[in-house]
Amino acid sequence: MGTEKTEAADKVATMFEPEGWDERYAGQGAVWRGTPNPQLVSVAEELAPGRALDVGCGEGGDVVWLALRGWTVTGADFSAAGLARAARHAEEAGVAERTSWWRTDARSFATDGREFDLVTTHYLHPSDGAMVRVVRELAGAVAPGGLLLVVGHSPAAHHTPLTEAHLRAMFLAEELLPGLPDGFEVLAAQQRPRTLVRDGETFEVEDSVLLARRSAA
């Protein structure tokens, strides 16, 4: 029994590291649906195109959607396999010239002075509960007048049983507020319901959504 528990714990741990995601993206089929995340659509569909950064972009569904709408988009992820898939999808969609790719770990990345009109991340959950610190780094990449959108899984409403490690990595929107520097206006910090269809079944889940605007001054 101890060995089984150790193996299960090791499997969960790899889900939070680049090697685990490289392995996941190594298969032939798509890991995700390729459609944009609904919280991003609700925020960005009325925005004028500009420069965007999508951190934890995976196979690039959000990057491609933004690029198709005229944005110049940088997709960032710690999985080389995920970025390779994302680049292929951008090529297939005809938006390769409006996309670029950056292999970096959100837990330690620095933007080196680069700024974006929209910085977004969806379902990024570092295992050490460091999302407040990640939000602070993401905020540093937002240009004056720009938006920061952080969306995550809420521990309060999910469609499958979760391990303690998964629960510790999830967050409520209001828990991220200490990560916002001065000069940001909070536009939303709330739990939003979302309908999920998986394997023919429909589930009601809950997203944690933080939306903030940096002062233009």
Short mmCIF file of C-alpha atoms in Angstrom, two decimals:
data_model
loop_
_atom_site.label_atom_id
_atom_site.label_comp_id
_atom_site.label_asym_id
_atom_site.label_seq_id
_atom_site.Cartn_x
_atom_site.Cartn_y
_atom_site.Cartn_z
CA MET A 1 0.00 0.00 0.00
CA GLY A 2 2.86 2.38 0.82
CA THR A 3 4.37 1.83 -2.63
CA GLU A 4 1.04 2.55 -4.32
CA LYS A 5 0.67 5.78 -2.36
CA THR A 6 4.20 6.83 -3.27
CA GLU A 7 3.62 6.12 -6.95
CA ALA A 8 0.35 8.08 -6.89
CA ALA A 9 2.05 11.01 -5.16
CA ASP A 10 4.88 10.95 -7.73
CA LYS A 11 2.35 10.96 -10.57
CA VAL A 12 0.56 13.98 -9.12
CA ALA A 13 3.88 15.78 -8.59
CA THR A 14 4.88 15.38 -12.25
CA MET A 15 1.67 17.13 -13.30
CA PHE A 16 3.13 20.35 -11.88
CA GLU A 17 6.46 20.07 -13.71
CA PRO A 18 7.62 20.48 -17.35
CA GLU A 19 8.46 16.79 -17.78
CA GLY A 20 4.93 15.76 -16.93
CA TRP A 21 3.41 18.13 -19.47
CA ASP A 22 5.96 17.21 -22.14
CA GLU A 23 4.88 13.62 -21.71
CA ARG A 24 1.22 14.60 -21.86
CA TYR A 25 1.71 16.54 -25.10
CA ALA A 26 3.80 13.78 -26.67
CA GLY A 27 0.74 11.81 -27.86
CA GLN A 28 -0.95 12.13 -31.22
CA GLY A 29 -4.31 13.52 -30.12
CA ALA A 30 -5.10 16.99 -28.84
CA VAL A 31 -5.02 17.41 -25.07
CA TRP A 32 -7.41 20.38 -25.13
CA ARG A 33 -10.32 21.27 -27.41
CA GLY A 34 -8.52 24.17 -29.08
CA THR A 35 -11.38 26.59 -28.44
CA PRO A 36 -10.70 29.79 -26.48
CA ASN A 37 -11.43 29.85 -22.78
CA PRO A 38 -14.82 31.50 -22.18
CA GLN A 39 -13.57 33.94 -19.55
CA LEU A 40 -11.02 35.27 -22.04
CA VAL A 41 -13.69 35.63 -24.72
CA SER A 42 -15.96 37.57 -22.36
CA VAL A 43 -13.16 40.05 -21.60
CA ALA A 44 -11.32 40.35 -24.92
CA GLU A 45 -14.00 40.12 -27.60
CA GLU A 46 -14.75 43.86 -27.32
CA LEU A 47 -11.14 45.02 -26.91
CA ALA A 48 -9.16 46.71 -29.65
CA PRO A 49 -6.26 44.46 -30.70
CA GLY A 50 -2.87 45.16 -29.20
CA ARG A 51 -0.04 43.14 -27.70
CA ALA A 52 -0.92 40.15 -25.55
CA LEU A 53 0.94 37.65 -23.38
CA ASP A 54 -0.66 34.29 -22.56
CA VAL A 55 1.23 32.51 -19.78
CA GLY A 56 0.70 28.76 -19.55
CA CYS A 57 -0.55 28.74 -23.13
CA GLY A 58 -0.35 24.97 -23.63
CA GLU A 59 -1.38 24.04 -27.17
CA GLY A 60 -2.12 27.67 -27.97
CA GLY A 61 -5.90 27.82 -28.26
CA ASP A 62 -6.16 31.24 -26.64
CA VAL A 63 -3.11 32.55 -28.51
CA VAL A 64 -4.56 31.56 -31.88
CA TRP A 65 -7.97 33.04 -31.03
CA LEU A 66 -6.42 36.37 -30.08
CA ALA A 67 -4.18 36.40 -33.16
CA LEU A 68 -7.16 35.71 -35.40
CA ARG A 69 -8.73 38.85 -33.93
CA GLY A 70 -5.70 40.94 -34.84
CA TRP A 71 -3.62 40.75 -31.68
CA THR A 72 0.15 40.27 -31.67
CA VAL A 73 0.52 37.46 -29.14
CA THR A 74 3.34 35.84 -27.19
CA GLY A 75 2.51 32.38 -25.88
CA ALA A 76 4.56 31.33 -22.86
CA ASP A 77 4.79 27.86 -21.34
CA PHE A 78 7.32 25.64 -19.60
CA SER A 79 6.58 22.67 -21.86
CA ALA A 80 8.63 22.54 -25.07
CA ALA A 81 6.24 19.95 -26.46
CA GLY A 82 3.25 22.17 -25.76
CA LEU A 83 4.89 25.16 -27.44
CA ALA A 84 5.74 23.07 -30.50
CA ARG A 85 2.09 22.06 -30.81
CA ALA A 86 0.99 25.65 -30.33
CA ALA A 87 3.30 26.88 -33.09
CA ARG A 88 1.89 24.26 -35.48
CA HIS A 89 -1.65 25.31 -34.65
CA ALA A 90 -0.81 28.96 -35.30
CA GLU A 91 0.74 28.00 -38.64
CA GLU A 92 -2.34 25.97 -39.58
CA ALA A 93 -4.61 28.90 -38.63
CA GLY A 94 -2.60 31.32 -40.76
CA VAL A 95 -1.49 33.54 -37.87
CA ALA A 96 2.13 32.49 -37.42
CA GLU A 97 3.35 35.99 -38.26
CA ARG A 98 1.36 37.43 -35.34
CA THR A 99 2.55 34.88 -32.77
CA SER A 100 5.79 34.20 -30.93
CA TRP A 101 6.70 31.58 -28.37
CA TRP A 102 8.58 31.80 -25.11
CA ARG A 103 9.65 28.84 -23.05
CA THR A 104 9.63 29.95 -19.44
CA ASP A 105 8.40 28.81 -16.05
CA ALA A 106 5.78 31.15 -14.58
CA ARG A 107 7.13 30.41 -11.12
CA SER A 108 10.43 32.13 -11.93
CA PHE A 109 9.98 34.13 -15.13
CA ALA A 110 10.86 37.80 -15.60
CA THR A 111 9.61 39.94 -18.48
CA ASP A 112 12.83 42.01 -18.69
CA GLY A 113 10.95 45.22 -19.34
CA ARG A 114 8.55 43.87 -21.96
CA GLU A 115 4.99 45.14 -21.56
CA PHE A 116 1.67 43.98 -23.01
CA ASP A 117 -1.80 45.47 -23.33
CA LEU A 118 -3.31 42.19 -22.13
CA VAL A 119 -1.65 39.64 -19.87
CA THR A 120 -3.65 36.50 -19.29
CA THR A 121 -3.29 33.08 -17.77
CA HIS A 122 -5.81 30.28 -17.47
CA TYR A 123 -5.64 27.38 -15.02
CA LEU A 124 -2.06 27.91 -13.97
CA HIS A 125 -1.69 26.22 -10.59
CA PRO A 126 1.82 26.00 -9.13
CA SER A 127 2.01 23.18 -6.63
CA ASP A 128 3.58 25.27 -3.89
CA GLY A 129 0.64 27.66 -3.70
CA ALA A 130 2.75 30.48 -5.13
CA MET A 131 0.00 31.98 -7.27
CA VAL A 132 0.04 35.30 -5.39
CA ARG A 133 3.70 35.73 -6.30
CA VAL A 134 2.98 34.71 -9.90
CA VAL A 135 0.24 37.35 -10.08
CA ARG A 136 2.76 39.96 -8.95
CA GLU A 137 5.12 38.96 -11.77
CA LEU A 138 2.32 38.91 -14.34
CA ALA A 139 1.21 42.38 -13.23
CA GLY A 140 4.71 43.65 -13.93
CA ALA A 141 4.23 42.76 -17.60
CA VAL A 142 1.04 44.85 -18.00
CA ALA A 143 1.48 48.10 -19.93
CA PRO A 144 -0.07 51.31 -18.57
CA GLY A 145 -3.81 51.16 -19.27
CA GLY A 146 -3.59 47.41 -19.91
CA LEU A 147 -5.47 44.49 -18.41
CA LEU A 148 -4.49 41.50 -16.31
CA LEU A 149 -6.78 38.47 -16.46
CA VAL A 150 -6.11 35.50 -14.18
CA VAL A 151 -8.48 32.52 -14.28
CA GLY A 152 -8.14 29.39 -12.21
CA HIS A 153 -9.99 26.36 -10.94
CA SER A 154 -11.86 26.97 -7.73
CA PRO A 155 -11.46 24.34 -5.02
CA ALA A 156 -15.13 24.86 -4.16
CA ALA A 157 -16.75 23.42 -7.28
CA HIS A 158 -15.13 20.75 -9.43
CA HIS A 159 -16.39 17.81 -11.44
CA THR A 160 -13.98 15.12 -10.21
CA PRO A 161 -12.56 14.13 -6.82
CA LEU A 162 -9.34 16.01 -6.10
CA THR A 163 -6.17 15.13 -4.24
CA GLU A 164 -4.92 17.32 -1.42
CA ALA A 165 -2.09 18.48 -3.71
CA HIS A 166 -4.58 19.66 -6.33
CA LEU A 167 -6.71 21.43 -3.73
CA ARG A 168 -3.69 23.26 -2.30
CA ALA A 169 -2.78 24.50 -5.78
CA MET A 170 -6.25 25.92 -6.48
CA PHE A 171 -7.42 29.30 -5.28
CA LEU A 172 -10.31 31.69 -4.82
CA ALA A 173 -10.13 34.96 -6.75
CA GLU A 174 -9.94 37.16 -3.67
CA GLU A 175 -6.90 35.23 -2.43
CA LEU A 176 -4.90 36.69 -5.33
CA LEU A 177 -5.51 40.34 -4.43
CA PRO A 178 -2.35 40.69 -2.29
CA GLY A 179 -0.36 40.00 -5.47
CA LEU A 180 -1.56 43.15 -7.22
CA PRO A 181 0.90 46.06 -6.99
CA ASP A 182 -0.18 49.63 -6.42
CA GLY A 183 -1.63 51.29 -9.48
CA PHE A 184 -4.08 48.51 -10.39
CA GLU A 185 -7.86 48.85 -10.30
CA VAL A 186 -9.71 45.62 -9.55
CA LEU A 187 -12.52 45.19 -12.08
CA ALA A 188 -13.54 41.72 -10.90
CA ALA A 189 -12.43 39.30 -8.20
CA GLN A 190 -15.13 36.68 -8.12
CA GLN A 191 -16.19 33.10 -8.62
CA ARG A 192 -17.96 32.56 -11.94
CA PRO A 193 -19.91 29.42 -12.91
CA ARG A 194 -19.00 27.57 -16.09
CA THR A 195 -20.63 24.64 -17.86
CA LEU A 196 -18.22 21.87 -18.82
CA VAL A 197 -19.01 18.98 -21.17
CA ARG A 198 -16.67 16.01 -20.91
CA ASP A 199 -17.18 12.52 -22.31
CA GLY A 200 -20.79 13.35 -23.09
CA GLU A 201 -21.57 14.48 -19.55
CA THR A 202 -22.37 18.04 -18.49
CA PHE A 203 -20.91 19.47 -15.29
CA GLU A 204 -21.23 22.78 -13.51
CA VAL A 205 -17.84 24.02 -12.32
CA GLU A 206 -16.58 27.28 -10.91
CA ASP A 207 -13.80 29.55 -12.13
CA SER A 208 -11.87 31.97 -9.96
CA VAL A 209 -11.54 35.18 -11.99
CA LEU A 210 -9.33 38.17 -11.28
CA LEU A 211 -9.51 41.06 -13.76
CA ALA A 212 -7.55 44.24 -13.08
CA ARG A 213 -6.51 47.32 -15.05
CA ARG A 214 -3.22 49.13 -14.64
CA SER A 215 -3.46 52.88 -14.35
CA ALA A 216 -2.61 54.71 -17.55
CA ALA A 217 -0.73 57.40 -15.63
#
